[in-house]
Amino acid sequence: MPTTNYYRFPFLVMVFLTSHVANAQEDPNLVAPTDPLTADQQIKQFHLPPGFEIQLIASDPDIGQPTNIQFDSQGKLWINSTLEYPYPVEGPGRDRLSFMEDTNGDGVPDRIQTFADGLNIPIGVASVHCSVIAYSIPSIDRFIDNDGDGSSDHRETLFKGFGFRDTHGMASSFRPWIDGWIYACHGFSNDSNIEGGNQSSVSMNSGNTYRFRPDGSRLEQWTWGQVNPYGLAFDSWGNLFSADCHTKPAFMLLRGAYYHSFGKPHDGLGYGPEMIDHFHGSTGIAGIVAYDAKHFPAEFRGNLFIGNPVTGRVNRDRLDWHGSSPKAIELPDLISCDDRWFRPVDITLAPDGSLYIADFYNCIIGHYEVRLNHPRRDRERGRIWRLVYTGDDKSAQPAKPMPNLKRSDVKALIERLGDSNITVRVLATNELVDRVGQAAVGPVRKAIQDTDSSPQLRAHALWVIERLSGLTAAEVRSLAMDSEPLVRTHLVRALGTRQSLGDTRATILDRLTQDDHSTVVRAAAEVLGWHVDAANLTPLMVAWQASAREDTHRIHQIRIALRNNLKELGDFPSRAGNFAEADAKSRLLDIALGISNADSAAFVFGVIKSFKDRHPRERDLYHYVCRYQTEDQLGEVYQVARQNTAGDIGRQLEVLRGLYQGIQERGKP
């Protein structure tokens, strides 16, 4: 009888992997078979929708390979670029943080200056009041120009401890928002124990998102999971979208949700809902914009634009809304290029409504798919492109330069709160809070009372008031009855930033959790999830029952809120006893799986005892009970399992698998 040579298997695996890598290197999407083109040659290789024009803004050697780009309130374009990638260096690197500014008044940056050098694979960048914040291995630092010469002369660390084993994600996609936080991505594979601010360290592994205060006072995790998120964008409602690699190209993120990653478990509630069924032809995605401006024709507004450096395209999706939940519908690409070296890794919406694209111009893309020391990896070329509409569509507004908001007075800034471009609105909001301060409160209060003001102006104005002095009870009541759901959504989000909801809790519970617009309800659920109170439970259960099945994001946010409340309040069985209806019991059973303690396990076991027929999640339920039930109850768990599954071999096997998994996780023999 022949014998198997088991020692051959490692050799065969190595042969397979070597072959796989070799084939990957031959993939023209990953390793371009062509030579580099000059920028003048490359610009002729683009394919654009009718009426659009692409313009070169910057190129090597003025910049290195751009990683992230961002506009500030003066209209400057900030650029992090690298020569060191993919290998970090010990000590100062050759990388730099630069800015471009408009010197002739046409709104297009035309002069570049290095602001800080000696950096080490910098990625995330954001200009905030009187400083620029950027990531450079291994920390998020603040750079300040004290003497006004256009170069940083002071650098201080805000947060340290970021891992950099993998250098193609790290800390990226800094997005300042109107709540005073900066939102960011944590990249694949790295382990970070982040120190800084007024709290103990925050630990993250591989793909995650987080937010931090620009003064360095606090950093907190926002979502868990995704493989390698690289790109964040807010829409006008405050929805946060991310671009991710190796899962799906885009997500609308829910605070506290867990998302698919390589082999990582969820939190017991299941993974956060998806919004897109297609992959846009690659697993390497970088950069995202939710287009909220009027420079592009109407058919492009509300679209997602997603960078695809593997295929050399900027993909485009329309969002169809089912209540508060988006569904991405694939549309023809916004940009494609016959030059395979085109690698769009970041996209940003400019204050004039045009789109700026960071082109990591390279023969090779792929940190793992192609070996890092491949001789054709380019480390010097990079470009910044501007996509502008020059056609005759009457719905498109001309690309007008944004005034320097740093020099604008209060009246001008308030007018910009109602700008048609979300980039301008965000910049104006933060200028009023950070630069003007208390002097803005009175004029903004008058503006918010103007019945002719736009909903965008009222939405941003309420944030200014709340951040500077706090909305009064009368203002809260008035805004809660605003005719525009956009305003009501931002009201509840702003109230959620308070240390305590106080008397405003009644407004949220009695009105906003029952709002006729689903996004308002989802926002209210998010707030109640972080302001725990027994009074929250019934309104959240009612809101869940009223949710349409296809409104997956609303339902998941409500489930997170219920889990947070029931977990912190404790005494799950008695609190669940207040909801006697069968469908309520089913929902509470679902929530219990997200609470890892004996209290909720006792409730789950009580429900299991009543089972006569197979339950769709029976294996999960027995796994959970066996994992978290008190040890003195395990004998009864086994007895109930035998009784409930008697005579049904298939059901017995499923339950046994659940029990076995629970026992393994308990660490008991």
Coordinates of N, CA and C in Angstrom, one line a residue, residues 15 59 67 97 251 263 352 487 501 508 590 613 639 669:
V15 N 5.6 26.2 -3.5 CA 5.5 26.3 -4.9 C 4.3 27.0 -5.4
S59 N 3.0 68.3 -9.6 CA 3.7 67.1 -10.1 C 5.1 67.0 -9.5
T67 N -0.1 61.1 -0.5 CA -0.8 60.1 0.2 C -2.2 60.6 0.7
L97 N 5.5 67.6 4.3 CA 4.1 68.2 4.3 C 4.2 69.5 3.6
F251 N -18.7 51.8 3.0 CA -19.6 51.6 4.1 C -20.2 52.9 4.6
G263 N -11.2 37.3 9.6 CA -11.2 36.4 10.7 C -11.6 37.0 12.0
D352 N -14.5 75.1 -4.3 CA -15.2 75.6 -5.5 C -16.0 74.6 -6.2
V487 N -32.5 69.6 9.8 CA -32.2 70.4 11.0 C -32.5 69.5 12.2
L501 N -27.9 64.5 29.0 CA -29.0 65.0 28.2 C -30.0 65.9 29.1
I508 N -36.0 64.2 23.0 CA -35.6 63.1 22.2 C -36.5 61.9 22.3
D590 N -32.3 38.6 20.6 CA -31.3 39.1 19.7 C -30.3 40.0 20.4
D613 N -39.7 23.9 18.8 CA -39.2 23.7 17.5 C -37.9 24.3 17.3
Q639 N -29.1 19.3 30.2 CA -30.4 18.6 30.3 C -31.4 19.2 29.4
P669 N -12.6 22.1 31.0 CA -12.4 20.8 30.3 C -13.8 20.2 30.0

